[in-house]
Coordinates of C-alpha atoms in Angstrom, one line a residue:
X1 CA 250.0 51.2 42.4
X2 CA 252.6 54.8 42.7
X3 CA 255.1 52.7 44.5
X4 CA 255.4 50.3 42.7
X5 CA 256.1 52.2 39.8
X6 CA 258.8 54.8 42.2
X7 CA 260.4 51.7 43.5
X8 CA 261.0 50.2 39.6
X9 CA 262.2 53.1 38.3
X10 CA 264.1 54.2 41.2
X11 CA 265.9 51.0 39.9
X12 CA 266.8 52.0 36.4
X13 CA 268.1 55.0 37.4
X14 CA 270.2 53.5 40.0
X15 CA 271.3 49.9 37.6
X16 CA 271.4 53.4 34.3
X17 CA 273.8 54.6 36.5
X18 CA 275.9 51.7 37.4
X19 CA 275.7 50.9 34.2
X20 CA 277.5 54.3 32.4
X21 CA 280.8 53.6 35.1
X22 CA 281.6 50.2 34.4
X23 CA 280.4 47.3 32.1
X24 CA 276.9 45.3 33.3
X25 CA 278.9 42.1 34.6
X26 CA 280.2 44.2 37.6
X27 CA 277.2 45.5 38.6
X28 CA 276.0 43.6 41.1
X29 CA 272.5 44.4 42.8
X30 CA 273.6 44.9 45.8
X31 CA 275.5 47.9 44.4
X32 CA 272.4 49.1 42.7
X33 CA 270.3 48.8 45.6
X34 CA 272.3 50.5 47.8
X35 CA 272.4 53.3 44.8
X36 CA 268.9 53.6 45.8
X37 CA 268.6 53.4 49.3
X38 CA 266.4 50.2 48.7
X39 CA 267.3 46.9 50.1
X40 CA 267.9 43.2 48.4
X41 CA 264.4 42.2 49.0
X42 CA 262.0 45.0 47.4
X43 CA 264.6 44.6 44.0
X44 CA 263.0 40.8 45.0
X45 CA 259.9 41.3 45.0
X46 CA 259.6 43.7 41.4
X47 CA 262.0 40.9 39.4
X48 CA 264.0 38.5 39.4
X49 CA 267.0 39.2 39.0
X50 CA 270.1 41.9 36.6
X51 CA 268.6 40.8 33.4
X52 CA 265.5 41.1 34.2
X53 CA 265.6 44.7 34.9
X54 CA 267.7 45.5 31.4
X55 CA 264.3 43.4 30.1
X56 CA 261.8 46.4 32.3
X57 CA 263.6 48.5 31.2
X58 CA 263.3 48.7 27.3
X59 CA 259.6 47.7 27.7
X60 CA 258.1 50.1 29.5
X61 CA 260.2 53.0 27.8
X62 CA 260.2 51.2 24.3
X63 CA 256.9 49.8 23.9
X64 CA 255.5 52.9 25.9
X65 CA 257.0 55.1 22.8
X66 CA 255.6 52.8 20.3
X67 CA 252.6 51.8 21.2
X68 CA 250.2 53.9 18.8
X69 CA 252.7 53.1 15.6
X70 CA 251.5 50.3 13.8
X71 CA 253.4 46.9 14.0
X72 CA 253.2 47.2 9.9
X73 CA 254.9 49.8 9.3
X74 CA 258.4 51.2 8.6
X75 CA 257.8 53.9 11.2
X76 CA 257.6 51.1 14.0
X77 CA 261.2 50.0 13.0
X78 CA 263.0 53.1 12.7
X79 CA 261.3 54.3 16.1
X80 CA 263.1 52.3 18.0
X81 CA 266.3 52.4 15.5
X82 CA 266.2 55.8 17.1
X83 CA 265.4 54.8 20.5
X84 CA 269.0 52.3 21.1
X85 CA 270.6 55.1 19.2
X86 CA 269.9 58.1 21.4
X87 CA 270.8 55.7 24.2
X88 CA 273.1 54.1 22.7
X89 CA 275.8 54.1 25.6
X90 CA 273.3 52.2 27.4
X91 CA 272.0 49.5 24.6
X92 CA 276.2 49.2 23.5
X93 CA 277.4 47.5 27.1
X94 CA 273.7 45.6 27.2
X95 CA 273.9 44.3 23.8
X96 CA 277.1 42.6 24.9
X97 CA 275.5 40.1 27.2
X98 CA 275.5 37.1 25.5
X99 CA 274.0 33.7 26.9
X100 CA 269.6 32.6 28.5
X101 CA 268.4 35.5 30.3
X102 CA 269.9 38.1 27.8
X103 CA 268.6 40.9 26.4
X104 CA 269.6 40.2 23.5
X105 CA 266.8 36.4 24.4
X106 CA 264.7 39.3 25.1
X107 CA 265.0 41.6 22.1
X108 CA 264.5 38.8 20.1
X109 CA 261.5 37.6 21.7
X110 CA 259.7 41.3 21.0
X111 CA 261.5 41.2 17.6
X112 CA 259.8 38.5 16.0
X113 CA 255.9 39.3 15.9
X114 CA 257.1 42.5 14.5
X115 CA 258.7 41.1 12.1
X116 CA 255.9 38.5 11.6
X117 CA 254.5 42.0 10.7
X118 CA 256.1 42.9 8.5
X119 CA 256.2 40.3 5.8
X120 CA 253.5 39.4 5.8
X121 CA 252.9 42.9 5.0
X122 CA 254.3 42.2 2.1
X123 CA 253.9 38.7 1.2
X124 CA 250.2 39.7 1.2
X125 CA 250.0 35.5 2.8
X126 CA 249.7 34.3 6.2
X127 CA 251.2 31.2 6.1
X128 CA 254.8 32.1 6.5
X129 CA 257.5 28.9 7.9
X130 CA 258.9 30.0 11.8
X131 CA 262.1 29.4 9.7
X132 CA 261.9 32.1 7.3
X133 CA 260.6 34.4 10.2
X134 CA 263.2 33.6 12.4
X135 CA 266.6 33.9 10.2
X136 CA 265.5 37.1 9.1
X137 CA 264.8 38.0 13.2
X138 CA 268.2 37.1 13.9
X139 CA 270.0 38.8 10.7
X140 CA 267.9 42.1 11.6
X141 CA 269.5 41.8 16.1
X142 CA 273.0 40.9 14.4
X143 CA 272.8 43.9 12.5
X144 CA 271.5 45.9 15.4
X145 CA 274.4 45.0 17.8
X146 CA 276.9 45.8 14.6
X147 CA 275.6 48.6 13.7
X148 CA 274.6 50.6 17.9
X149 CA 278.3 48.3 18.8
X150 CA 280.2 50.7 15.7
X151 CA 281.8 53.7 17.3
X152 CA 282.0 55.3 14.3
X153 CA 277.3 53.9 14.0
X154 CA 275.5 55.6 10.9
X155 CA 272.6 57.4 11.9
X156 CA 269.2 56.1 12.8
X157 CA 267.9 57.1 9.5
X158 CA 270.2 55.8 6.8
X159 CA 270.7 52.6 8.5
X160 CA 267.3 52.0 8.4
X161 CA 266.8 52.9 5.1
X162 CA 270.1 49.9 4.1
X163 CA 267.9 47.6 5.8
X164 CA 264.6 48.4 5.2
X165 CA 265.5 47.3 1.3
X166 CA 267.8 44.5 2.5
X167 CA 264.7 43.1 4.5
X168 CA 261.8 43.6 1.6
X169 CA 264.7 41.8 -1.0
X170 CA 265.7 39.3 1.4
X171 CA 261.9 38.5 3.2
X172 CA 260.8 37.9 -0.5
X173 CA 263.5 34.9 -1.3
X174 CA 263.8 33.2 0.5
X175 CA 260.1 32.9 1.8
X176 CA 260.1 31.8 -2.6
X177 CA 262.4 29.3 -1.8
X178 CA 261.0 28.0 1.4
X179 CA 258.3 27.3 -0.4
X180 CA 259.1 26.7 -3.9

């Protein structure tokens, strides 16, 4: 569907430009459509709302970059942080959105299988209590948001190095506590 991809990319560019100018909350579907010369029906044919468009942007941009990397590898976390860092003006605004349908909610769903796979590799077992994974996913999401929202955020390599140390130690400790 080349036409579908063209339409989605045009809507993405319009949203990206509008978010550069103002907060995401103030951007309307009408503004997005006007910016790229489309009608609202075109928007709603592809996306249910502007939150769905944000999720699609992340899914197509980042996941396309990461699709060939093994899930249980620290390189995936590095590429994620590099992607967020390179696009921090956009994602700083997007991560400030809270509540239902927020990008944070979508991002946490993305993180869960990554954390599970990483912890499974660290621990060497498959039977990891969901509490452990949720705990780590919540912590990593919070850490990523704080890192990205900091006006002087660390370079991605430094941040990932710190996060890796914390994840490894915490994953093992939480697993041991829950299973003993």
